[in-house]
Short mmCIF file of C-alpha atoms and ligand atoms in Angstrom, two decimals:
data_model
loop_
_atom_site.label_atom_id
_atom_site.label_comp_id
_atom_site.label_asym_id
_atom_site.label_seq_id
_atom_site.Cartn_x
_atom_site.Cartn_y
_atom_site.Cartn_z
CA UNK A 600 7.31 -31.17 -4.11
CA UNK A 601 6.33 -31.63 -0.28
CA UNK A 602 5.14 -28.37 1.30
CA UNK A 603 5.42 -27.39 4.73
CA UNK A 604 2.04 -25.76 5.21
CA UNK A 605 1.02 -22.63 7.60
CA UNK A 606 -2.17 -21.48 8.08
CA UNK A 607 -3.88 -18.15 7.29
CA UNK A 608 -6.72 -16.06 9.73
CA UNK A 609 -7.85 -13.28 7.37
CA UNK A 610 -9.04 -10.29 9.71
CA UNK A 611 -11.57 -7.64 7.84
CA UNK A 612 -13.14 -9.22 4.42
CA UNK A 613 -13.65 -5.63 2.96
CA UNK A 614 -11.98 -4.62 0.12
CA UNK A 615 -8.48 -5.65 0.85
CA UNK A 616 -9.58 -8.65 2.65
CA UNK A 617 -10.62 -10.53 -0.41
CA UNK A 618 -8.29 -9.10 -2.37
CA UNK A 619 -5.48 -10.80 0.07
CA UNK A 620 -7.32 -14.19 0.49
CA UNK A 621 -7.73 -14.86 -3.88
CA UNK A 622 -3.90 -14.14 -3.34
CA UNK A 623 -2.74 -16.71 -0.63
CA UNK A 624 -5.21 -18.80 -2.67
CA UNK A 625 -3.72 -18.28 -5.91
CA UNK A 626 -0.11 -17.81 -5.24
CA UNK A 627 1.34 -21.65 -5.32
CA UNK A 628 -0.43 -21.68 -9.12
CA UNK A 629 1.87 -18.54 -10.24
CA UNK A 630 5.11 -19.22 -8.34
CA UNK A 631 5.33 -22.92 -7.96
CA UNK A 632 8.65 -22.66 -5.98
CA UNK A 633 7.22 -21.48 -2.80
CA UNK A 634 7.94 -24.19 -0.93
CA UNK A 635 5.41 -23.11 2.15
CA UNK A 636 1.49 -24.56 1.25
CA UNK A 637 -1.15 -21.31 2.71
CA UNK A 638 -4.00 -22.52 4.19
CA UNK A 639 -7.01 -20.73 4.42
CA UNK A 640 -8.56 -21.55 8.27
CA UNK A 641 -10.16 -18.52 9.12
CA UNK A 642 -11.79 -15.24 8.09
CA UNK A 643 -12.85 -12.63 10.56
CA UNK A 644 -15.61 -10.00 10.07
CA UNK A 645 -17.80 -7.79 12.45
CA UNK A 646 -20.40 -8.22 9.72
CA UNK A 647 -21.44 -11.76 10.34
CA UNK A 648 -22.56 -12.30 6.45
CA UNK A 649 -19.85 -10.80 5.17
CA UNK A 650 -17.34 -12.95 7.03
CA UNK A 651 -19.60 -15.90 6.22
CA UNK A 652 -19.94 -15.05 2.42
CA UNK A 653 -16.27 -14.81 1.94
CA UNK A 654 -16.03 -18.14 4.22
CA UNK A 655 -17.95 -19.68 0.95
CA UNK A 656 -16.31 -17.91 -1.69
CA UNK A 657 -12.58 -18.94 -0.80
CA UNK A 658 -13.24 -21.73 1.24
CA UNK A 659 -11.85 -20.85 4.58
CA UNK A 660 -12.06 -23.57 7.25
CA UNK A 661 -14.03 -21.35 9.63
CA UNK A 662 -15.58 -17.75 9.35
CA UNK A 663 -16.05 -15.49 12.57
CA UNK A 664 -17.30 -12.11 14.16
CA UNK A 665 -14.41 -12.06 16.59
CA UNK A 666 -10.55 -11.71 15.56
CA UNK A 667 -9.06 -13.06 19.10
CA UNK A 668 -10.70 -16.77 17.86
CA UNK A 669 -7.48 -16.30 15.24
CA UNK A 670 -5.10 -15.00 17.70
CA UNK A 671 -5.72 -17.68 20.27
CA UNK A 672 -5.86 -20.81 17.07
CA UNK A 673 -2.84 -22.68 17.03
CA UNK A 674 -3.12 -23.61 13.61
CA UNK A 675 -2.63 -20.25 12.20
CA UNK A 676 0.82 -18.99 11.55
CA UNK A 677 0.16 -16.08 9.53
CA UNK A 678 -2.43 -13.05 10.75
CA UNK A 679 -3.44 -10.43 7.62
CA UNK A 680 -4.96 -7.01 8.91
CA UNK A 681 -7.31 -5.76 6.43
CA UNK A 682 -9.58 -3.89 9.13
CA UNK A 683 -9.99 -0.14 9.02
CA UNK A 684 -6.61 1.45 11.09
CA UNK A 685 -8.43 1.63 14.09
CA UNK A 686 -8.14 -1.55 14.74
CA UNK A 687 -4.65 -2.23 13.62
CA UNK A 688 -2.82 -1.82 16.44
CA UNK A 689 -4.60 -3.88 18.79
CA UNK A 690 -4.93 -7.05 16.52
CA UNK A 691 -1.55 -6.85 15.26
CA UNK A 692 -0.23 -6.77 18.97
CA UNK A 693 -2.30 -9.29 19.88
CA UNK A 694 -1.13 -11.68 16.90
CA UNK A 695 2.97 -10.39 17.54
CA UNK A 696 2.20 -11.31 21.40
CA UNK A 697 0.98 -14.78 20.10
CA UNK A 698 4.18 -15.42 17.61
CA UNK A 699 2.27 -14.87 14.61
CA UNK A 700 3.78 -13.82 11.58
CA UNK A 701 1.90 -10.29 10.67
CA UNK A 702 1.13 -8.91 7.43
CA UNK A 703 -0.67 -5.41 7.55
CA UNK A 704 -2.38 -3.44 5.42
CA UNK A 705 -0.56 0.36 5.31
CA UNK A 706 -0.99 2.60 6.94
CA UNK A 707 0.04 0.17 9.68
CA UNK A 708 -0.58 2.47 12.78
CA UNK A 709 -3.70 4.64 12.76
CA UNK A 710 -0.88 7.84 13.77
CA UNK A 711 3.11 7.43 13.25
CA UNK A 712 3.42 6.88 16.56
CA UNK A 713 1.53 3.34 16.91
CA UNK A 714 3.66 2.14 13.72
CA UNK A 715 6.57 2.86 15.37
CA UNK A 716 5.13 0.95 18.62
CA UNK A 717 4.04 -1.96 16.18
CA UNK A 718 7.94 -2.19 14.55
CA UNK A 719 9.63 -2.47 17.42
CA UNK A 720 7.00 -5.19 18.96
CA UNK A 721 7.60 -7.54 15.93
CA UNK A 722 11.57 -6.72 16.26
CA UNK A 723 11.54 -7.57 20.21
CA UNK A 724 9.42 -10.83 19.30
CA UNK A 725 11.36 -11.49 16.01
CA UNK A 726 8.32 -12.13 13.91
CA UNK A 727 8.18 -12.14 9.74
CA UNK A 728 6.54 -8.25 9.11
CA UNK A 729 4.82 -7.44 5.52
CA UNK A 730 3.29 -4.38 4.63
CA UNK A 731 0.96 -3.48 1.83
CA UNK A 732 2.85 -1.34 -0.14
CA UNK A 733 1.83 -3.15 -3.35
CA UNK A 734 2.60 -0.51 -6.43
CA UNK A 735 6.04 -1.16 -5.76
CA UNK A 736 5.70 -4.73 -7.30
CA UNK A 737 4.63 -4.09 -10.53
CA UNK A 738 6.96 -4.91 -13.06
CA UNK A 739 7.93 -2.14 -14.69
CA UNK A 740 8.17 -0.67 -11.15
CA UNK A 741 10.81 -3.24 -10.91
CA UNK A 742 12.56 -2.80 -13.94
CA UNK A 743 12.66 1.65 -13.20
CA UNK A 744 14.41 0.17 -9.58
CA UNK A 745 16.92 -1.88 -11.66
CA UNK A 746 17.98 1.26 -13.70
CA UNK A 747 18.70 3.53 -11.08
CA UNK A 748 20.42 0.53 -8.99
CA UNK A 749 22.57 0.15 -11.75
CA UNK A 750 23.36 3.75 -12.26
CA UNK A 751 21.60 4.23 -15.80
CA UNK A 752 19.63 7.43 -14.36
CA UNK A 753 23.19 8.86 -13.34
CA UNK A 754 23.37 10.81 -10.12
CA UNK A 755 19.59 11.78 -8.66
CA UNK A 756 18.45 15.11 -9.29
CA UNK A 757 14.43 15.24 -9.36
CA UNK A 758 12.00 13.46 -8.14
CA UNK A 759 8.20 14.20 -7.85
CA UNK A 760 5.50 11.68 -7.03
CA UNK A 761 1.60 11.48 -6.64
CA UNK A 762 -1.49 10.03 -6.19
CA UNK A 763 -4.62 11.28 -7.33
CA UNK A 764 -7.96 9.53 -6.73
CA UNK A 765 -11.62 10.16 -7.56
CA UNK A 766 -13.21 8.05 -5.13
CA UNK A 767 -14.18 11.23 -2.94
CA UNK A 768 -15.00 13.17 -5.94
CA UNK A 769 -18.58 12.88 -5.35
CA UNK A 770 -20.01 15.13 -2.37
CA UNK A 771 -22.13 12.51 -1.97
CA UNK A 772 -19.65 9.87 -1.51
CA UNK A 773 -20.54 7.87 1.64
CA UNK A 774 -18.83 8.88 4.81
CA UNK A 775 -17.07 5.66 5.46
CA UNK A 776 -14.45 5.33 8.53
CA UNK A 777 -11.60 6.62 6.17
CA UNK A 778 -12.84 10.48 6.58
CA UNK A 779 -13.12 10.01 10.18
CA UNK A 780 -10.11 11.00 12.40
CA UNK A 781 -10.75 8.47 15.20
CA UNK A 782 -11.17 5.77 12.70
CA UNK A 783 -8.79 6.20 10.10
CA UNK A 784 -6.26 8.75 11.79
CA UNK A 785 -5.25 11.43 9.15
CA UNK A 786 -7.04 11.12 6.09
CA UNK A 787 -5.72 11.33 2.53
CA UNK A 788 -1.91 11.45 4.51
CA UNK A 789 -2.70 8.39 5.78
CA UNK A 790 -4.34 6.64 2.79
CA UNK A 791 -3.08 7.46 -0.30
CA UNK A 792 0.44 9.27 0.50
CA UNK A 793 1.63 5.69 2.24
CA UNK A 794 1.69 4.37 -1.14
CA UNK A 795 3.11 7.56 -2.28
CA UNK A 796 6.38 8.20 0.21
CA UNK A 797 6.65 4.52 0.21
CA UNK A 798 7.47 4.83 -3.26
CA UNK A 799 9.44 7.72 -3.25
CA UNK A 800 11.81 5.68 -0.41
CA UNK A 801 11.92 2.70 -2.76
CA UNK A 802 13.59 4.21 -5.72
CA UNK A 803 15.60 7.82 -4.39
CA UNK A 804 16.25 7.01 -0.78
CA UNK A 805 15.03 8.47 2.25
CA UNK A 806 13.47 12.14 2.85
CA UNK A 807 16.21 14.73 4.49
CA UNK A 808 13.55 17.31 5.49
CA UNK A 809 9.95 18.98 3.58
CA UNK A 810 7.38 22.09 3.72
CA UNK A 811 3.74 20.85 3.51
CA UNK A 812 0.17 21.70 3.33
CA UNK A 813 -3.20 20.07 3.34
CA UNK A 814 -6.86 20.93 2.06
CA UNK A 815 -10.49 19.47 2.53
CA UNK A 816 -12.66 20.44 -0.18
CA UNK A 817 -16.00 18.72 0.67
CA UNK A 818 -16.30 19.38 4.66
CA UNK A 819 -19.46 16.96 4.88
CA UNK A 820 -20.63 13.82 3.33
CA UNK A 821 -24.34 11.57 3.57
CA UNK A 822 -23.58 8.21 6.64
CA UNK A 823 -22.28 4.98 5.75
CA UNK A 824 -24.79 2.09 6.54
CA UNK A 825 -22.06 -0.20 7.94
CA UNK A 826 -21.01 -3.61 6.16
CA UNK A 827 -22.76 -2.36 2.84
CA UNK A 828 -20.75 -1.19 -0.34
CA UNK A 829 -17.00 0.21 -0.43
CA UNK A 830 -15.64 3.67 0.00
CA UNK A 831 -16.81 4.08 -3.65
CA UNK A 832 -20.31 3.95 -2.41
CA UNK A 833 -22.73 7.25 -3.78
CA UNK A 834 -25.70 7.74 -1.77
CA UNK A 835 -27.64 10.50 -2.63
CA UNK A 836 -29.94 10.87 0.08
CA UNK A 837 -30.01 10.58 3.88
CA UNK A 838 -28.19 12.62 7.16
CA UNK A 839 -24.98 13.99 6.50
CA UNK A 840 -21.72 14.12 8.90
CA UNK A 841 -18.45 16.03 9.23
CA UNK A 842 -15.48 14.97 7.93
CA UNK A 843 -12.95 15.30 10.35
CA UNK A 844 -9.79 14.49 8.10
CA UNK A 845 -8.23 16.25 5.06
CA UNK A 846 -8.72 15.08 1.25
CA UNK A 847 -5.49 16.98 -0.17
CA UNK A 848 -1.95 16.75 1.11
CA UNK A 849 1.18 18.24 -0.55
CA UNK A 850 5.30 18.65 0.06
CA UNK A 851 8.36 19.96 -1.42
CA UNK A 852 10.80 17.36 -0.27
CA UNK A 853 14.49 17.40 -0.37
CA UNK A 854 15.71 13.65 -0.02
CA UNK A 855 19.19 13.09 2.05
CA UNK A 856 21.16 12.42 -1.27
CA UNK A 857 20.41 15.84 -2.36
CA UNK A 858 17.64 15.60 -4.75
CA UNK A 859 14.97 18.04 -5.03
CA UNK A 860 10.88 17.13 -5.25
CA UNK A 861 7.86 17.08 -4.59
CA UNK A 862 5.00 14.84 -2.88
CA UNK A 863 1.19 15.01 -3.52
CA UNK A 864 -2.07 13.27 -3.04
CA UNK A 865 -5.79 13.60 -3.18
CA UNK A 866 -8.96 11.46 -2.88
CA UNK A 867 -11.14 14.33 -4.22
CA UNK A 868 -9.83 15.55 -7.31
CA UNK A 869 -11.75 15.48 -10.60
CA UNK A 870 -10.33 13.94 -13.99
CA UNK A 871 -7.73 11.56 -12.69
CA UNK A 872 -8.77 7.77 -11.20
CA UNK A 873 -6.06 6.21 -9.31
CA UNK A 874 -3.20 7.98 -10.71
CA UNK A 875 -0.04 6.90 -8.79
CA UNK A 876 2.32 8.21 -10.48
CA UNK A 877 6.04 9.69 -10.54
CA UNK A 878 8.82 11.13 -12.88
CA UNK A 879 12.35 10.66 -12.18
CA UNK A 880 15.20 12.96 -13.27
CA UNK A 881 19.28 12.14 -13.27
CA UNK A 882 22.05 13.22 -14.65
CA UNK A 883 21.84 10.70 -17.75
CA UNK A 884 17.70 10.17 -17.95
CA UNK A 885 14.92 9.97 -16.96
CA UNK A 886 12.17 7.66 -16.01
CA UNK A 887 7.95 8.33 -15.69
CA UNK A 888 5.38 5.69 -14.73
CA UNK A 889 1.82 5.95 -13.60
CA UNK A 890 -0.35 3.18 -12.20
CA UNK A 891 -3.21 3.75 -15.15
CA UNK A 892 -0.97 2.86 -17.53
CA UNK A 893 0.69 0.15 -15.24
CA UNK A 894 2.52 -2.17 -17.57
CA UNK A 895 3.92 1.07 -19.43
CA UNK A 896 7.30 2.54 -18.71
CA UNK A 897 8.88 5.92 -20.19
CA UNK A 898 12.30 5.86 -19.87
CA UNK A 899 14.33 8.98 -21.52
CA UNK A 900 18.22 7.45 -22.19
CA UNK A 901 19.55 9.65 -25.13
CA UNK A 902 21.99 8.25 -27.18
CA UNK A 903 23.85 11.05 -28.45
CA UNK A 904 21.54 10.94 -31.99
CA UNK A 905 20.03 14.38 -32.63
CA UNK A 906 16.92 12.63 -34.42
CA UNK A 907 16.36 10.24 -31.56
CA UNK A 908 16.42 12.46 -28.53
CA UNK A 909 13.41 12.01 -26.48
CA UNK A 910 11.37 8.91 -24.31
CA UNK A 911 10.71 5.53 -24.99
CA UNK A 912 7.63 3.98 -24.20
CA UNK A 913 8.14 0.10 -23.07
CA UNK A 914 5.89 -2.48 -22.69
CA UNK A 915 6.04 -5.12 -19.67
CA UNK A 916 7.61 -8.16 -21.45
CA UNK A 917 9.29 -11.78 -19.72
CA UNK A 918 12.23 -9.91 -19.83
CA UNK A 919 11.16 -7.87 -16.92
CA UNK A 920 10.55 -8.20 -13.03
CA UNK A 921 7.94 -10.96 -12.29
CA UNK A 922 6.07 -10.64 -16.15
CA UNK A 923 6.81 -14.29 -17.01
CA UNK A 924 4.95 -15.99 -13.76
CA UNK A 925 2.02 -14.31 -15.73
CA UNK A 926 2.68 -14.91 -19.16
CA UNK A 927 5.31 -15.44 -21.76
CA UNK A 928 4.02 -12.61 -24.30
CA UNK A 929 5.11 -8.94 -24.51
CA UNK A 930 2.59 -6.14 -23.69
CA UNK A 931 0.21 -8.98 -22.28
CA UNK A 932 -0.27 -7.03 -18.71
CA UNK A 933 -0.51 -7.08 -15.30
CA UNK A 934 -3.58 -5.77 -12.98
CA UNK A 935 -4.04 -4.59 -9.29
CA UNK A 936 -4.62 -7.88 -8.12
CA UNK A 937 -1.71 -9.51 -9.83
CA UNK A 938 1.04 -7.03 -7.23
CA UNK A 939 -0.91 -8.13 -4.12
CA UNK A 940 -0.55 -11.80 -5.65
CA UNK A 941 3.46 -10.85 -5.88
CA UNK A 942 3.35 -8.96 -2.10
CA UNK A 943 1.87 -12.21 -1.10
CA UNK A 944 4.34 -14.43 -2.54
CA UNK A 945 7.11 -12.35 -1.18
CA UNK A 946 6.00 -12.59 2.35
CA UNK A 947 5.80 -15.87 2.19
CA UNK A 948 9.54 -16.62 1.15
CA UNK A 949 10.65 -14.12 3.42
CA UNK A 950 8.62 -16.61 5.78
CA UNK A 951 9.84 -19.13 4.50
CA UNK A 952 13.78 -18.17 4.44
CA UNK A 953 13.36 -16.96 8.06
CA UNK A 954 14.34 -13.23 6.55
CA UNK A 955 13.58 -9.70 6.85
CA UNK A 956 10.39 -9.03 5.03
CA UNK A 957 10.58 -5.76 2.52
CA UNK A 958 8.44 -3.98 2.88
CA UNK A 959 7.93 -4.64 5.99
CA UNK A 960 7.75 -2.88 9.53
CA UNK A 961 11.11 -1.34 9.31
CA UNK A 962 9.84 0.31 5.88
CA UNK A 963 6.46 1.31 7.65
CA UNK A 964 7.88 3.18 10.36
CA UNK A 965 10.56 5.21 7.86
CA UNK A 966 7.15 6.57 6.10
CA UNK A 967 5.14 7.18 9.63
CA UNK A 968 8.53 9.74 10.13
CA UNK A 969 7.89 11.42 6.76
CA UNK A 970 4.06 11.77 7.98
CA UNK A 971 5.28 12.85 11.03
CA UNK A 972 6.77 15.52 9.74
CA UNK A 973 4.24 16.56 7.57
CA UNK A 974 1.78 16.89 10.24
CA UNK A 975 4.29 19.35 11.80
CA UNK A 976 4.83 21.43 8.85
CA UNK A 977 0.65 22.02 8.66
CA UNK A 978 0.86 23.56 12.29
CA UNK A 979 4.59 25.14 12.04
CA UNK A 980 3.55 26.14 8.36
CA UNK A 981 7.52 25.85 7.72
CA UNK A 982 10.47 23.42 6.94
CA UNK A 983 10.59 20.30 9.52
CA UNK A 984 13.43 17.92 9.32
CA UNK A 985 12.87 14.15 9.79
CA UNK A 986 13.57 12.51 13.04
CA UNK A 987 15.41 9.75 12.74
N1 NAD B 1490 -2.72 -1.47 -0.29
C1 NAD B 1490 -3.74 -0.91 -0.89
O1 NAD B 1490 -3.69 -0.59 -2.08
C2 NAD B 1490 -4.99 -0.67 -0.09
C3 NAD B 1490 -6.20 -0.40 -0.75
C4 NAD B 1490 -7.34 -0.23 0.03
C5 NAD B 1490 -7.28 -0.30 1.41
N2 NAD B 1490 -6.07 -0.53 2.03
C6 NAD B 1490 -6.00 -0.64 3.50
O2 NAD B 1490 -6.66 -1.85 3.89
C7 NAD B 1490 -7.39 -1.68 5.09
C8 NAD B 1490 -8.85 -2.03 4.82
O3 NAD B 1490 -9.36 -1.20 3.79
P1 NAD B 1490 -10.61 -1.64 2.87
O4 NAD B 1490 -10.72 -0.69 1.75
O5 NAD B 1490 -10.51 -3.09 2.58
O6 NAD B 1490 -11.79 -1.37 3.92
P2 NAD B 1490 -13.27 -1.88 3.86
O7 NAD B 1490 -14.07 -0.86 4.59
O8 NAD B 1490 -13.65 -2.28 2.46
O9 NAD B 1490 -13.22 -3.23 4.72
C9 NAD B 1490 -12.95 -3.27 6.09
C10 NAD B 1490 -13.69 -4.48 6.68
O10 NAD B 1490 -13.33 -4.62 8.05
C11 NAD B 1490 -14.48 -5.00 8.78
N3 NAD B 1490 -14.28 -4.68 10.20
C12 NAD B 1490 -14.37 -3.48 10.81
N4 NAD B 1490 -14.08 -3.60 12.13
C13 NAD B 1490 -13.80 -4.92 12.34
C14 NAD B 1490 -13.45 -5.68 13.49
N5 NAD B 1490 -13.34 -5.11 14.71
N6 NAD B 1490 -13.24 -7.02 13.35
C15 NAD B 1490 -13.39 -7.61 12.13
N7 NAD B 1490 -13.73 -6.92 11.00
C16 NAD B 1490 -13.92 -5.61 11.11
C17 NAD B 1490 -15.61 -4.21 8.12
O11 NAD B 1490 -16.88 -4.77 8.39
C18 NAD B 1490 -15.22 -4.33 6.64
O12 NAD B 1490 -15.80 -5.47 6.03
C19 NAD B 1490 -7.17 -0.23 5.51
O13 NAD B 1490 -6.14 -0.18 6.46
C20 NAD B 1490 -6.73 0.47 4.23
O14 NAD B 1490 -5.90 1.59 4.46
C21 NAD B 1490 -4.95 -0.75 1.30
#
């Protein structure tokens, strides 16, 4: 098959920088229908041997220290934020201004009122959006989607979703720019609840109104040398800083179609690793998945039998979303890097097609509203509807 190709400027080669280059790489090897070719030109980091390492690694055209070089290359078609949010909006309107198709990583804006500045820039210039949102592509993510689409659940009546992290367990966790306000904007809100109201939106609809509260446990953590490690980074010596966002976030949401529930997250709590996670009532069933157990659903459909009345555990098989572009056995599972390998692929038909993107922009902005609202409810300490 010919190929129309577009190139690819990767800005930020941390963490989700690499994790978003193996993907363009990789993608035409898992779904061989994309009929677009991604080229890697050019990676961008402020750490010039970081930026030249992953130049190496995936075998970019060009690495560089400054991101305009991609805005202002002509053979680029495709900019991916992977920066801290700081720097979000001004790349991505640089690269909408140029006529670049955008991918960012969430939380988009750095506050909910620079995503909502960033959605309406890629409407006006009618540029392909993508957002990072990637736990809603694993399979049996999928497959829990298809059930309630299809009215299996019955009507909505609970929903309650989390996601609870250790990486900030540790006191002596490095201050990296996620605990910094000016850097990261909010702090767990803006990091791990994305995921988490993005999630909630994807399979019960959007949030009606919400009560919410917030907590930092560890108030001060040892300096970040910059360009070194992750934000899993321990370092037990050394100066110490504030942190000037907070590690726990919670709400009791009521969603517009009525059903009742509640949102949580935290980067500092003990026991659980990167448990994104939710349980799903109706009328009929019910439906629990957490990302630990990722290729694992538990689906609760009783069939009348008094001996058989409780969940099912199922196993990600061919027979469900996106399994068989991995492998043709049951139970043989999906990782993390396999859903930004999907998010990837999706962008790029959505490219392709000349269609909406989802998630995109448009998704981005309805979470920045939930956020919004949270951050109200901390300082009104009471019920805040969602502006629509
Ligand atoms: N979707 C997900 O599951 C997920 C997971 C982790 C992070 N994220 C998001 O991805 C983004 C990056 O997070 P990360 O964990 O990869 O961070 P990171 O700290 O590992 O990497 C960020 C990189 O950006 C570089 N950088 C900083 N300023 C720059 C500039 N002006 N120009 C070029 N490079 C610059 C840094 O040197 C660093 O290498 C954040 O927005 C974060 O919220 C998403």
């Amino acid at each position: 098959m010919s190929r129309e190709s577009i190139g690819i400027g990767v800005i930020g080669m941390g963490w989700m920088g690499v994790a978003h280059s193996r993907s363009y790489r990789n993608v035409l090897e898992r779904f061989p229908d994309l009929q677009l070719q991604p080229g890697l030109i050019a990676c961008v980091d402020e750490v010039e041997s970081r930026a030249e390492a992953t130049r190496e690694r995936f075998g970019f055209s060009y690495s560089t220290q400054n991101w305009q070089q991609v805005i202002d290359d002509p053979k680029i078609g495709l900019v991916t934020v992977a920066t801290p949010n700081n720097m979000h909006f001004e790349i991505v309107y640089a690269a909408i201004q140029a006529g670049k198709h955008i991918f960012c990583e969430k939380p988009v804006g750095r506050t909910p009122a620079e995503t909502m500045q960033m959605a309406e820039l890629a409407r006006q210039a009618n540029v392909i959006s993508g957002v990072g949102y990637n736990y809603r592509w694993a399979p049996m993510v999928q497959y829990a989607h298809q059930l309630v689409e299809e009215g299996k659940i019955g009507k909505l009546t609970h929903y309650r979703g989390r996601f609870f992290s250790s990486y900030a367990s540790n006191p002596n966790s490095v201050l990296s720019w996620r605990f910094q306000q000016e850097k990261a904007g909010a702090g767990t809100l803006s990091d791990l609840m994305s995921h988490v109201i993005d999630m909630a939106h994807f399979l019960t609809g959007p949030v009606e109104r919400l009560v919410a509260n917030q907590e930092t446990f560890i108030r001060q953590r040892p300096l970040a040398t910059p360009g070194v490690g992750t934000h899993f980074t321990v370092q037990e010596n050394g100066p110490k800083s504030e942190v000037t966002n907070e590690d726990y976030v919670s709400a009791l949401v009521q969603f517009g179609n009525g059903v009742q529930g509640s949102l949580e997250g935290c980067r500092a709590i003990v026991g659980p690793k990167c448990e994104m996670a939710f349980e799903l009532n109706g009328t009929n069933g019910a439906l629990s998945w957490n990302f630990e157990r990722m290729n694992e659903l538990q689906v609760y459909l009783p069939d009348q039998s008094p001996t058989q009345d409780g969940y099912v555990r199922l196993t990600s098989d061919a027979g469900h979303p996106f399994h068989a572009a991995f492998n043709p056995a049951a139970a043989t599972g999906l990782g993390y890097d396999d859903l930004k390998l999907i998010e990837a692929y999706q962008f790029l038909k959505s490219i392709q097609n000349n269609q909406p993107n989802q998630p995109g922009f448009e998704e981005a902005v309805a979470v920045a509203r939930v956020q919004s609202a949270i951050q109200q409810s901390w300082d009104s300490k009471s019920w805040e509807p969602i502006d629509n």
